[in-house]
Amino acid sequence: MNALTTNLTAFFREQHHFDILASHLRSKPAGTSWRVWCNAASTGEEPYSIVMTALEALGANPSFKLMASDIDSRVLATAAAGIYRLENLKGLSAERQQRFFLKGKASNAGMARAKPELQRLIEFLSVNLIRDDWPFREPFDVVFCRNVMIYFDAPTQRRVLERIHRVMKPGGMLFVGHAENFSESRDLFTLRGKTVYERR
Ligand SMILES: C[S@@+](CC[C@H](N)C(=O)[O-])C[C@H]1O[C@@H](n2cnc3c(N)ncnc32)[C@H](O)[C@@H]1O
């Protein structure tokens, strides 16, 4: 499985999703608890972007839990380590680099590590989207499922969407990839913006 997939990703890929997420987080009363799932999380740039957004929108020590999953054990290990080449951080402002990353020195020069403040908000786990054995008990407020459904045929996409619908709260937000369109599943999700859906 590890060999079959592409892992291309970046920090704050599709910036408009993070702007919408920040507004959504700020729109609820202070102290609201958030449960978020980022699947197909690849090497971690996407889940770290989500928790940076949460810390900026909600302040320090938010009631915010992110489950970050992928099918590929190698990319999950990279994500959990949270260590990146400095050139991979170029999508981040200098302020974000300073606030959320520790720059390596001496033999670690050229590398940066995500601070514990980010890592303690994330649980990394292995989930295969096309298997019916997802380990979740509590429903999610927000789901990121971006740039992975393009690899599935239409019936598989529909089955995965039905399962995502089942693990989300009504009114929850689903973010999908720029080339993904689920308008034929409007019985499950209502389009709310460019590649942003609301769970019905
Ligand atoms: C192109 S990357 C997308 C990364 C990130 N979501 C983004 O948009 O930047 C696709 C990811 O989907 C994962 N993937 C592929 N098939 C999967 C499956 N059946 N279940 C879970 N993850 C899968 C791959 O391992 C890879 O990390």
Short mmCIF file of C-alpha atoms and ligand atoms in Angstrom, two decimals:
data_model
loop_
_atom_site.label_atom_id
_atom_site.label_comp_id
_atom_site.label_asym_id
_atom_site.label_seq_id
_atom_site.Cartn_x
_atom_site.Cartn_y
_atom_site.Cartn_z
CA MET A 1 0.00 0.00 0.00
CA ASN A 2 2.81 2.42 0.87
CA ALA A 3 4.12 2.22 -2.68
CA LEU A 4 0.76 2.76 -4.39
CA THR A 5 -0.04 6.26 -3.20
CA THR A 6 1.35 9.75 -3.72
CA ASN A 7 2.02 11.75 -0.59
CA LEU A 8 2.26 15.26 -2.04
CA THR A 9 1.21 17.86 0.52
CA ALA A 10 2.24 21.27 1.93
CA PHE A 11 1.66 23.56 4.88
CA PHE A 12 -1.51 25.65 4.43
CA ARG A 13 -2.23 24.05 1.06
CA GLU A 14 -5.47 25.69 -0.17
CA GLN A 15 -5.22 28.62 2.23
CA HIS A 16 -8.91 29.50 1.92
CA HIS A 17 -9.82 26.33 3.86
CA PHE A 18 -7.80 27.52 6.85
CA ASP A 19 -9.38 31.00 6.70
CA ILE A 20 -12.84 29.35 6.77
CA LEU A 21 -11.78 26.99 9.58
CA ALA A 22 -10.50 29.96 11.66
CA SER A 23 -13.81 31.85 11.21
CA HIS A 24 -15.78 28.72 12.07
CA LEU A 25 -13.75 28.13 15.27
CA ARG A 26 -14.17 31.79 16.29
CA SER A 27 -17.93 31.72 15.60
CA LYS A 28 -18.69 29.44 18.57
CA PRO A 29 -18.64 30.51 22.27
CA ALA A 30 -15.25 30.45 24.05
CA GLY A 31 -14.66 27.06 25.71
CA THR A 32 -16.48 25.06 23.02
CA SER A 33 -14.88 21.60 22.61
CA TRP A 34 -13.72 20.64 19.14
CA ARG A 35 -13.16 17.19 17.68
CA VAL A 36 -11.53 17.26 14.27
CA TRP A 37 -10.35 14.50 11.93
CA CYS A 38 -7.74 14.96 9.23
CA ASN A 39 -7.60 11.80 7.14
CA ALA A 40 -5.06 11.10 4.39
CA ALA A 41 -2.84 13.37 6.49
CA SER A 42 0.33 12.28 4.68
CA THR A 43 3.59 13.60 6.22
CA GLY A 44 1.81 15.96 8.65
CA GLU A 45 1.89 19.39 7.01
CA GLU A 46 -1.93 19.42 6.86
CA PRO A 47 -2.64 18.40 10.49
CA TYR A 48 0.01 20.83 11.79
CA SER A 49 -1.61 23.59 9.70
CA ILE A 50 -4.96 22.73 11.31
CA VAL A 51 -3.65 22.93 14.88
CA MET A 52 -1.72 26.17 14.14
CA THR A 53 -5.05 27.60 12.93
CA ALA A 54 -6.77 26.35 16.10
CA LEU A 55 -4.17 27.91 18.41
CA GLU A 56 -4.35 31.23 16.56
CA ALA A 57 -8.17 31.24 16.58
CA LEU A 58 -8.82 29.84 20.07
CA GLY A 59 -5.74 30.86 22.09
CA ALA A 60 -3.40 28.70 24.14
CA ASN A 61 -4.58 25.34 25.56
CA PRO A 62 -7.79 25.11 23.53
CA SER A 63 -10.29 22.31 24.02
CA PHE A 64 -9.32 20.93 20.63
CA LYS A 65 -8.46 17.38 19.64
CA LEU A 66 -7.25 16.44 16.17
CA MET A 67 -7.10 12.86 14.96
CA ALA A 68 -4.63 12.68 12.06
CA SER A 69 -4.69 9.45 10.06
CA ASP A 70 -3.28 7.88 6.94
CA ILE A 71 -3.05 4.40 5.46
CA ASP A 72 0.74 4.68 4.96
CA SER A 73 2.82 3.84 8.04
CA ARG A 74 5.92 5.63 6.72
CA VAL A 75 4.23 9.00 6.24
CA LEU A 76 2.49 8.67 9.62
CA ALA A 77 5.87 8.17 11.31
CA THR A 78 7.17 11.35 9.63
CA ALA A 79 4.03 13.23 10.69
CA ALA A 80 4.31 12.08 14.29
CA ALA A 81 8.01 13.07 14.43
CA GLY A 82 7.12 16.58 13.18
CA ILE A 83 10.61 17.23 11.78
CA TYR A 84 10.85 19.07 8.45
CA ARG A 85 13.50 20.58 6.21
CA LEU A 86 13.49 24.37 6.48
CA GLU A 87 12.67 24.67 2.78
CA ASN A 88 9.40 22.79 3.46
CA LEU A 89 8.42 25.58 5.87
CA LYS A 90 8.46 28.21 3.15
CA GLY A 91 4.63 28.28 3.04
CA LEU A 92 4.68 29.54 6.63
CA SER A 93 5.11 33.20 7.62
CA ALA A 94 8.24 34.08 9.62
CA GLU A 95 5.94 34.65 12.61
CA ARG A 96 4.46 31.14 12.39
CA GLN A 97 7.89 29.56 11.93
CA GLN A 98 9.09 31.37 15.05
CA ARG A 99 6.03 30.63 17.16
CA PHE A 100 5.42 27.00 16.24
CA PHE A 101 8.82 25.47 15.27
CA LEU A 102 12.21 24.98 16.85
CA LYS A 103 15.09 25.41 14.39
CA GLY A 104 17.82 22.79 14.54
CA LYS A 105 21.41 23.71 15.33
CA ALA A 106 24.79 22.08 14.58
CA SER A 107 24.12 18.62 13.09
CA ASN A 108 20.39 19.46 12.90
CA ALA A 109 20.93 22.71 11.00
CA GLY A 110 18.53 23.06 8.07
CA MET A 111 15.78 21.20 9.94
CA ALA A 112 12.91 22.36 12.16
CA ARG A 113 10.73 20.51 14.65
CA ALA A 114 7.08 21.21 15.51
CA LYS A 115 6.78 22.45 19.10
CA PRO A 116 5.06 20.27 21.75
CA GLU A 117 2.28 22.91 21.86
CA LEU A 118 1.22 21.63 18.41
CA GLN A 119 1.96 17.96 18.94
CA ARG A 120 -0.06 17.57 22.12
CA LEU A 121 -3.26 18.50 20.23
CA ILE A 122 -2.81 15.67 17.69
CA GLU A 123 -3.26 11.92 17.90
CA PHE A 124 -1.77 10.02 14.93
CA LEU A 125 -3.36 6.77 13.86
CA SER A 126 -3.64 4.43 10.92
CA VAL A 127 -7.00 4.41 9.11
CA ASN A 128 -7.78 2.92 5.71
CA LEU A 129 -10.63 4.98 4.29
CA ILE A 130 -11.95 2.14 2.17
CA ARG A 131 -12.26 -0.36 5.02
CA ASP A 132 -15.29 -0.44 7.24
CA ASP A 133 -13.37 -0.62 10.55
CA TRP A 134 -12.87 2.99 11.56
CA PRO A 135 -12.04 3.21 15.26
CA PHE A 136 -14.09 6.31 16.16
CA ARG A 137 -16.70 6.43 18.92
CA GLU A 138 -17.39 10.18 19.25
CA PRO A 139 -18.59 12.27 16.29
CA PHE A 140 -16.46 14.99 14.66
CA ASP A 141 -17.23 18.71 14.26
CA VAL A 142 -14.87 19.11 11.30
CA VAL A 143 -13.33 16.65 8.81
CA PHE A 144 -10.54 17.26 6.31
CA CYS A 145 -10.59 14.69 3.49
CA ARG A 146 -8.48 16.30 0.81
CA ASN A 147 -6.81 14.99 -2.32
CA VAL A 148 -7.40 11.31 -1.63
CA MET A 149 -10.90 10.59 -3.01
CA ILE A 150 -9.52 11.29 -6.51
CA TYR A 151 -7.87 7.85 -6.27
CA PHE A 152 -11.21 6.08 -5.67
CA ASP A 153 -13.92 5.16 -8.20
CA ALA A 154 -17.40 6.72 -7.86
CA PRO A 155 -19.06 3.85 -5.87
CA THR A 156 -16.11 3.80 -3.44
CA GLN A 157 -16.26 7.60 -3.04
CA ARG A 158 -19.96 7.29 -2.21
CA ARG A 159 -19.34 4.58 0.41
CA VAL A 160 -16.55 6.63 2.01
CA LEU A 161 -18.77 9.74 2.04
CA GLU A 162 -21.59 7.79 3.71
CA ARG A 163 -19.14 6.64 6.39
CA ILE A 164 -17.76 10.16 6.88
CA HIS A 165 -21.36 11.38 7.23
CA ARG A 166 -21.90 8.77 9.95
CA VAL A 167 -18.92 9.93 12.04
CA MET A 168 -19.80 13.66 11.84
CA LYS A 169 -22.17 15.86 13.83
CA PRO A 170 -25.05 17.49 11.93
CA GLY A 171 -23.87 20.94 10.83
CA GLY A 172 -20.23 19.80 10.83
CA MET A 173 -17.87 21.01 8.11
CA LEU A 174 -16.17 18.82 5.52
CA PHE A 175 -13.19 20.17 3.56
CA VAL A 176 -12.28 18.35 0.32
CA GLY A 177 -9.56 18.70 -2.34
CA HIS A 178 -9.58 21.32 -5.11
CA ALA A 179 -10.37 18.70 -7.81
CA GLU A 180 -13.05 16.88 -5.79
CA ASN A 181 -16.77 17.46 -6.21
CA PHE A 182 -19.47 15.60 -4.30
CA SER A 183 -22.55 17.43 -5.55
CA GLU A 184 -24.20 14.09 -6.44
CA SER A 185 -24.17 13.31 -2.68
CA ARG A 186 -26.21 16.38 -1.72
CA ASP A 187 -28.46 14.11 0.37
CA LEU A 188 -25.46 13.84 2.75
CA PHE A 189 -23.57 17.13 2.36
CA THR A 190 -24.58 20.66 1.27
CA LEU A 191 -22.03 22.77 -0.61
CA ARG A 192 -21.22 25.85 1.52
CA GLY A 193 -18.28 27.33 -0.39
CA LYS A 194 -15.52 26.32 -2.79
CA THR A 195 -14.81 22.66 -1.82
CA VAL A 196 -16.41 23.13 1.63
CA TYR A 197 -19.49 21.12 2.62
CA GLU A 198 -21.86 21.06 5.59
CA ARG A 199 -22.98 17.72 6.96
CA ARG A 200 -26.79 17.45 6.69
C1 LIG B 1 -1.93 13.42 -2.19
S1 LIG B 1 -1.83 12.96 -0.48
C2 LIG B 1 -2.91 14.19 0.23
C3 LIG B 1 -2.33 14.79 1.49
C4 LIG B 1 -3.16 15.87 2.14
N1 LIG B 1 -4.50 15.40 2.46
C5 LIG B 1 -3.22 17.10 1.28
O1 LIG B 1 -4.27 17.35 0.68
O2 LIG B 1 -2.24 17.85 1.23
C6 LIG B 1 -2.82 11.47 -0.45
C7 LIG B 1 -2.69 10.69 0.84
O3 LIG B 1 -3.76 9.74 0.87
C8 LIG B 1 -3.30 8.58 1.51
N2 LIG B 1 -4.19 7.46 1.15
C9 LIG B 1 -4.28 6.84 -0.06
N3 LIG B 1 -5.21 5.85 -0.02
C10 LIG B 1 -5.73 5.88 1.24
C11 LIG B 1 -6.73 5.10 1.91
N4 LIG B 1 -7.38 4.11 1.29
N5 LIG B 1 -7.00 5.38 3.20
C12 LIG B 1 -6.35 6.38 3.83
N6 LIG B 1 -5.40 7.15 3.26
C13 LIG B 1 -5.09 6.90 1.97
C14 LIG B 1 -1.87 8.44 1.00
O4 LIG B 1 -1.09 7.60 1.83
C15 LIG B 1 -1.41 9.90 0.96
O5 LIG B 1 -0.71 10.23 2.14
#
